[in-house]
Short mmCIF file of C-alpha atoms in Angstrom, two decimals:
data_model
loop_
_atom_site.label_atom_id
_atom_site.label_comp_id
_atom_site.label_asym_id
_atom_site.label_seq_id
_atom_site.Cartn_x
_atom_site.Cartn_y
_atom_site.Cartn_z
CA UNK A 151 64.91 29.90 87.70
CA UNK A 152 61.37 30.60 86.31
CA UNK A 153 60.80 33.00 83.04
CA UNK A 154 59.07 35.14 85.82
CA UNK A 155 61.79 35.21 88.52
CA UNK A 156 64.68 35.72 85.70
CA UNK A 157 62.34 38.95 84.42
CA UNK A 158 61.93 40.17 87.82
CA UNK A 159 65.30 40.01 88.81
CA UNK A 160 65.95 42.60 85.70
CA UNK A 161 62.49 44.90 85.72
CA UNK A 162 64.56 47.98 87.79
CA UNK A 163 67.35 47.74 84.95
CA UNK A 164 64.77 47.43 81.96
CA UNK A 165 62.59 50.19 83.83
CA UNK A 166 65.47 52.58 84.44
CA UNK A 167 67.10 51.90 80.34
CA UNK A 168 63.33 52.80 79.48
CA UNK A 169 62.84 56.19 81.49
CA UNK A 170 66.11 57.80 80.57
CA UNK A 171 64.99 56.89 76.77
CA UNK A 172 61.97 58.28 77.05
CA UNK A 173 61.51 60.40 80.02
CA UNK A 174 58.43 59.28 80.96
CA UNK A 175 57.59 57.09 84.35
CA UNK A 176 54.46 55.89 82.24
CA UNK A 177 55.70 54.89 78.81
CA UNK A 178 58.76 53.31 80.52
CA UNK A 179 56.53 51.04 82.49
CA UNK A 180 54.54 50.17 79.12
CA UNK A 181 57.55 49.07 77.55
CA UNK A 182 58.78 46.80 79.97
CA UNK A 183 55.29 45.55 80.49
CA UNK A 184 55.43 44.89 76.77
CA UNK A 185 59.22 43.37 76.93
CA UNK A 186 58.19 40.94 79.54
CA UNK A 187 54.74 39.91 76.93
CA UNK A 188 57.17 39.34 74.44
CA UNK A 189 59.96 37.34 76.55
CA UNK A 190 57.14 35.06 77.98
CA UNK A 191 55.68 34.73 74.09
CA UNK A 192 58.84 33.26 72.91
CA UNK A 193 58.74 29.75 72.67
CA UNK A 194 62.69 29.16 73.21
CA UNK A 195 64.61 30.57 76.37
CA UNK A 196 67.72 33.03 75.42
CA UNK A 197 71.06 31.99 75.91
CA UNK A 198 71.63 35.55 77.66
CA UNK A 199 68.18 36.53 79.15
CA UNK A 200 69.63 40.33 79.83
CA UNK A 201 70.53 40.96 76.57
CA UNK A 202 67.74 39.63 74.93
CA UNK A 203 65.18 42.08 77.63
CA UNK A 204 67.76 44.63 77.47
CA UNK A 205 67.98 44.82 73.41
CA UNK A 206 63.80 44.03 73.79
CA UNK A 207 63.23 47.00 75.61
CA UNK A 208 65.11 49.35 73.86
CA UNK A 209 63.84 48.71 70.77
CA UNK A 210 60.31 49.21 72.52
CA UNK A 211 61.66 52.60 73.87
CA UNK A 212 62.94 53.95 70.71
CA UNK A 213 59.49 53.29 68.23
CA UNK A 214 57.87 55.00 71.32
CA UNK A 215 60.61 57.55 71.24
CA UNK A 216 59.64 58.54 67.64
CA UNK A 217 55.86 58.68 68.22
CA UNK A 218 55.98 60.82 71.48
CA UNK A 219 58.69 63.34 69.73
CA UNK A 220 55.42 63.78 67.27
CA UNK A 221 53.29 64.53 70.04
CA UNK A 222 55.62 66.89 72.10
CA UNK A 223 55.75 69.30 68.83
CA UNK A 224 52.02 70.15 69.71
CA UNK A 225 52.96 70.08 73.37
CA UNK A 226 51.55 73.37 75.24
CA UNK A 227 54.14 75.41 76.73
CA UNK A 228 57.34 73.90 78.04
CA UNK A 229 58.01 70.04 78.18
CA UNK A 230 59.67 68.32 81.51
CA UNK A 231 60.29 64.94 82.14
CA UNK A 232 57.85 63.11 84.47
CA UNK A 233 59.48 63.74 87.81
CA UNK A 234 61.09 60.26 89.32
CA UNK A 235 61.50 60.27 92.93
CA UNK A 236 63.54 56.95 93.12
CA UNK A 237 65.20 55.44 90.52
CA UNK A 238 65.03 51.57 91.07
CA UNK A 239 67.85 50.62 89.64
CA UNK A 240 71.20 50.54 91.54
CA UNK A 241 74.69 50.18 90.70
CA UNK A 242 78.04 51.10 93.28
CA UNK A 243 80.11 51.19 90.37
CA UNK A 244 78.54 53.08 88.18
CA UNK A 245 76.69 55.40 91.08
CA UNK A 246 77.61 58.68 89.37
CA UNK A 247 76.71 57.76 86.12
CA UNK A 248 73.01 56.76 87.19
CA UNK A 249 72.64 59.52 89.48
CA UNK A 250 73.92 62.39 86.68
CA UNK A 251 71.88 60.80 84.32
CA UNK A 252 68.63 61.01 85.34
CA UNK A 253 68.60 64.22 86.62
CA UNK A 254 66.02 66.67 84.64
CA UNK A 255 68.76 68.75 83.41
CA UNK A 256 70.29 65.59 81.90
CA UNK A 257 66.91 64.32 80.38
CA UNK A 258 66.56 67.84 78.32
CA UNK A 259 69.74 67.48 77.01
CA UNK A 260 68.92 63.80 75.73
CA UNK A 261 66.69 64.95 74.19
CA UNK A 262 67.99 67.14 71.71
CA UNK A 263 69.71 63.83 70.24
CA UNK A 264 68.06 61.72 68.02
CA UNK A 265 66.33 58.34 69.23
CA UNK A 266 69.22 56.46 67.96
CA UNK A 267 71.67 58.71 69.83
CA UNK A 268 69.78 58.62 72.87
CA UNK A 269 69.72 55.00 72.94
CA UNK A 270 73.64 54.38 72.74
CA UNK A 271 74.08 56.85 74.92
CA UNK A 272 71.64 55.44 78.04
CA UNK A 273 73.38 51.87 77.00
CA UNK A 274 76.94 52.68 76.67
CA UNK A 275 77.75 55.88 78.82
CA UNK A 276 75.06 55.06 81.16
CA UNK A 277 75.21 51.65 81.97
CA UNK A 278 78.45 50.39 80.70
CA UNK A 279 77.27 48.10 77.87
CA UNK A 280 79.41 47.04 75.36
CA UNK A 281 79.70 47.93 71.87
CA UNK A 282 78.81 44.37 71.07
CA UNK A 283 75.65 44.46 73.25
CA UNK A 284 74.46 48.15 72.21
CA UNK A 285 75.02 47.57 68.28
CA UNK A 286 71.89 44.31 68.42
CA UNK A 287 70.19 46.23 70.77
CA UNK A 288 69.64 49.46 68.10
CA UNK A 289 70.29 47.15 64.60
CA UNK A 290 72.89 48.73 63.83
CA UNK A 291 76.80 48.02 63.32
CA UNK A 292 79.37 48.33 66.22
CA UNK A 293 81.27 50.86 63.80
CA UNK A 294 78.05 52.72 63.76
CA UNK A 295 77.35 52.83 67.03
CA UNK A 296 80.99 54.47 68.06
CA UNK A 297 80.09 56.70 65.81
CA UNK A 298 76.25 57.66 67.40
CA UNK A 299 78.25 57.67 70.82
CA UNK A 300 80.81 60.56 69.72
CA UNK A 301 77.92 62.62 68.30
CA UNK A 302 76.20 62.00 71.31
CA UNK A 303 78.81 62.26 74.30
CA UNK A 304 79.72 65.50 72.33
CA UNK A 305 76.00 67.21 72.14
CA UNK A 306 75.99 66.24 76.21
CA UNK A 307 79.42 67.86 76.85
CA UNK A 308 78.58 71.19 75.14
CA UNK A 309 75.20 71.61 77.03
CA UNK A 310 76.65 70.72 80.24
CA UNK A 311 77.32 73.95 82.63
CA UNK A 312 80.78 74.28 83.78
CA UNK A 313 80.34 73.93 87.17
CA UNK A 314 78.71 71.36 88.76
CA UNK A 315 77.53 71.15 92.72
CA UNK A 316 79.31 68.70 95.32
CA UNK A 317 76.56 66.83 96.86
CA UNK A 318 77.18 67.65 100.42
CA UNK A 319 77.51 71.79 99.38
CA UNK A 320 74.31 70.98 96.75
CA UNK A 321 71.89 69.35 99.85
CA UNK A 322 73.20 72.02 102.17
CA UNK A 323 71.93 74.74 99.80
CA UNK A 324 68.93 73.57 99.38
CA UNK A 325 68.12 72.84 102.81
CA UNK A 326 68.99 76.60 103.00
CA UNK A 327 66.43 77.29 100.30
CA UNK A 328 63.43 75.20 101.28
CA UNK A 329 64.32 77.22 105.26
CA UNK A 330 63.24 80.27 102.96
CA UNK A 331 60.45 79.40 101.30
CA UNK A 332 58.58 77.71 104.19
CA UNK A 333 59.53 81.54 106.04
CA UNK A 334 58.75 83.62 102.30
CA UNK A 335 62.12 85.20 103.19
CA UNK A 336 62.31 87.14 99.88
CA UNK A 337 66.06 88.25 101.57
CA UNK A 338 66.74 84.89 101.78
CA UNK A 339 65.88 83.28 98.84
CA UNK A 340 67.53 85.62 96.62
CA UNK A 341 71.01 85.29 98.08
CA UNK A 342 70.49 81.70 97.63
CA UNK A 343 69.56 82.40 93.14
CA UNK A 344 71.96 82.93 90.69
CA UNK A 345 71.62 86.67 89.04
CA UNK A 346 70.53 85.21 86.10
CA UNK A 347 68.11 82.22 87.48
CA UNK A 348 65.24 80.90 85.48
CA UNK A 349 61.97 79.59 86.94
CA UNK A 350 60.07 77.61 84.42
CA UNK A 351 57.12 76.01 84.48
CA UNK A 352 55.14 72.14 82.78
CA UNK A 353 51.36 72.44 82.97
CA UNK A 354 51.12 71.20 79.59
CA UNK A 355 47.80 73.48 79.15
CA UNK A 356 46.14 71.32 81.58
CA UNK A 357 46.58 73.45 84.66
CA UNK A 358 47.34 77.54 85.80
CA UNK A 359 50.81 78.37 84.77
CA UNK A 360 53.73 80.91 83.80
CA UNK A 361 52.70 82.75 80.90
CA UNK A 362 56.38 82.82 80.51
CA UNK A 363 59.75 81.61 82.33
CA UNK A 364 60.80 84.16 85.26
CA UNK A 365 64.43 85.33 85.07
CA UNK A 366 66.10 86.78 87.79
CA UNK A 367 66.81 86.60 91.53
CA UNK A 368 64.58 89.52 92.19
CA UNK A 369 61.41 87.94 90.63
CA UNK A 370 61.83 84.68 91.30
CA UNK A 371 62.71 85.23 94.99
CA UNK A 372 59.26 87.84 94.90
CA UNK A 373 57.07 85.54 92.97
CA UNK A 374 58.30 82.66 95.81
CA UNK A 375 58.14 84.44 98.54
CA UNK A 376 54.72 86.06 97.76
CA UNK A 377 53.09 82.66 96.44
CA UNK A 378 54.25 80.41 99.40
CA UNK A 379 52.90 82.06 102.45
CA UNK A 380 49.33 82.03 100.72
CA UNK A 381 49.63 78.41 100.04
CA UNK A 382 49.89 78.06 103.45
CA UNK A 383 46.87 79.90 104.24
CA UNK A 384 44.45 76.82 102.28
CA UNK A 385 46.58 74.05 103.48
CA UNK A 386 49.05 73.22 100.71
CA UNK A 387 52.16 71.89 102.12
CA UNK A 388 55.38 70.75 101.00
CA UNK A 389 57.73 67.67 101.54
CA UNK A 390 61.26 67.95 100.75
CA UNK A 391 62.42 64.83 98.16
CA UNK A 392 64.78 64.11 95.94
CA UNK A 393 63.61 64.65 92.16
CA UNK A 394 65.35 63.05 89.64
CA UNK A 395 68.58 62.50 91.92
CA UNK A 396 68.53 66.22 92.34
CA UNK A 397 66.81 68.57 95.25
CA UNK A 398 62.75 68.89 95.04
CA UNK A 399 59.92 69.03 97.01
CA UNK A 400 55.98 67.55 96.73
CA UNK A 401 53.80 70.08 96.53
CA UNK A 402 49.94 68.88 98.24
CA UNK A 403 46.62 69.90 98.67
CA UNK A 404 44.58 70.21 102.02
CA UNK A 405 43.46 66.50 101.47
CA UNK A 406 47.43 65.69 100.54
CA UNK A 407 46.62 65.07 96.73
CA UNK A 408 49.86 65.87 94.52
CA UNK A 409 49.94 69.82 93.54
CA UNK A 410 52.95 69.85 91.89
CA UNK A 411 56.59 69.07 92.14
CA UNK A 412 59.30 71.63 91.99
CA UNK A 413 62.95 70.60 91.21
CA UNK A 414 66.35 73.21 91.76
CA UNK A 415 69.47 73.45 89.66
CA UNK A 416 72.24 73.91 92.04
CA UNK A 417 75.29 75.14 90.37
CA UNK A 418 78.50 77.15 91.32
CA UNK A 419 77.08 77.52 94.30
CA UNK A 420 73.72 79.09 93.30
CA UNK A 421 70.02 77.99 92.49
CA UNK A 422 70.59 78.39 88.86
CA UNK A 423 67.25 76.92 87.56
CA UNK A 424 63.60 76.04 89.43
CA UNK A 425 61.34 73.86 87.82
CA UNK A 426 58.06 72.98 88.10
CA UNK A 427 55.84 69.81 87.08
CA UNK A 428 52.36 70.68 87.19
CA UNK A 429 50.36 68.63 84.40
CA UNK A 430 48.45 66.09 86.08
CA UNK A 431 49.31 64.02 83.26
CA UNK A 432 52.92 63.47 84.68
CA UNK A 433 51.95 63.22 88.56
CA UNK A 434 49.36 60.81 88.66
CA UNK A 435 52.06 57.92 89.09
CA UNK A 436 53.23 59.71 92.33
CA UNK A 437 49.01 59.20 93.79
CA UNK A 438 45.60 60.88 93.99
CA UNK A 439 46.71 64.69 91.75
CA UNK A 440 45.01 67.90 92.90
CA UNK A 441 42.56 69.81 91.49
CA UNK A 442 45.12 72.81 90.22
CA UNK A 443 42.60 75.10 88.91
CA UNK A 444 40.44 74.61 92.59
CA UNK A 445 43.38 75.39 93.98
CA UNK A 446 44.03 78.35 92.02
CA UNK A 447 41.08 79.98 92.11
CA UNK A 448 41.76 79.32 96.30
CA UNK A 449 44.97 81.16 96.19
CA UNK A 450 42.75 84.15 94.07
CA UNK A 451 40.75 84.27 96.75
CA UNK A 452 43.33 84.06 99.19
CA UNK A 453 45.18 87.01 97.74
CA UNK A 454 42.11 88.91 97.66
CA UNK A 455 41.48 88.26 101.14
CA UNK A 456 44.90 89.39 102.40
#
């Protein structure tokens, strides 16, 4: 097998190590772009090709890690991952683990551990990697690493909510939702929120957004069921996706240019959380991105009209 055909036959694994590291689709395609420059540099062939791309691209992911963390301090408003619509990499045995993992409530938490702790805990919880493989890959002891792994499996746990969605009663809900907001059934849509829902959204100071996060069923159903319906009226659609393993839809333009994403948090039963990507920054891998303030000043207009 070719030094191309070995590196291909691992890109979805290095990808998907790299995104949940760094929650970006960008710098995760960087690094393995860089891993693969380095494995076809080296003049000798590895006795264990996946380690060695596995260890190379983590090491990649966390000096990235530790610049962008630098960068999101001055980040404008709140930061989201970039919205994946399918993760490439895919495991039956360790389904649930992938699928939890990538989700954008799962990315937030990583990322209140440190680079190191986010590292053994995409390697080892995520991907079932042994101690012996994780401690090369982050240069550091396997007595060290168990020790990262508690710290880490422990921040997860205590951020995690205590009730978590069946898939079947998760999809159902949203398909319940999404009924609403195509209909702005303000009724609707607020039987479907929790009391205390959030809706939050990432322009990163690049596009219109919140001034702040909207909290409760009454104004995030309004603000939904108000903003919708005008949409409509300048020919922004939506298309119902998975986001991040979890229930979204695409948000496009008249000329079907990415608007923004939106992503729920269904929990115990409710919509506890709605998020929304709207930096152009973090769409641009999913095509052509929208003008958002055109758009905007559309729905003004719009509103005024009505």
């Amino acid at each position: 097998m070719s030094k191309v055909e070995e590196f291909e036959e691992l890109r979805s694994l290095l990808f998907s190590i790299a995104y949940r590291i760094l929650g970006s689709v960008g710098e995760a395609e960087d690094a393995v772009q860089e891993a693969w420059l380095r494995f076809d540099a080296s003049p000798t062939r590895p006795d264990n090709t996946k380690a060695f791309l596995s260890t190379t691209v983590t090491r990649i992911s966390i000096d990235v890690l530790r610049l962008a963390r630098v960068r999101r301090e001055a980040y404008v408003g709140p930061w989201f991952p970039e919205p994946l619509l399918t993760d490439p990499y895919q495991d039956p045995a360790r389904s649930a683990e992938l699928a939890d993992s990538v989700s954008m409530a799962a990315l937030l938490l990583l990322e209140r551990l440190s680079p190191l702790e986010r590292a053994v805990f995409v390697l080892r919880e995520v991907f079932g990697f042994g101690y012996d493989e994780v401690a090369p890959a982050v240069g550091r002891s396997e007595a060290a690493c168990r020790q990262l792994a508690v710290r880490a499996r422990q921040h997860m746990r205590d951020g995690r909510p205590r009730f978590e969605a069946e898939r079947k009663e998760r999809d159902e809900l949203a398909a319940r939702f999404f009924d609403a907001l195509r209909e702005g059934d303000m009724a609707g849509l607020q039987d479907l929120l929790a009391a205390d829902v959030s809706m939050v959204g990432d322009g990163g100071g690049k596009t219109p957004q919140l001034a702040r996060a909207v909290a409760g069923a009454v104004n995030v159903a309004r603000l939904l069921a108000a903003i919708v319906p005008l949409m409509e009226r300048i020919d922004v659609t939506f298309e119902t996706r998975e986001v991040n393993g979890q229930p979204g839809a695409v948000f496009r333009d008249h000329d079907g240019r990415v608007l923004t994403v939106l992503v729920l948090d269904v929990l115990d039963g409710r919509v506890q959380g709605v998020r929304s990507v709207t930096n152009p920054d973090k769409l641009a891998h999913l095509g052509p991105v929208a003008d958002a303030w055109a758009v905007h000043q559309q729905l003004r207009q719009a509103r005024r009209a009505h």
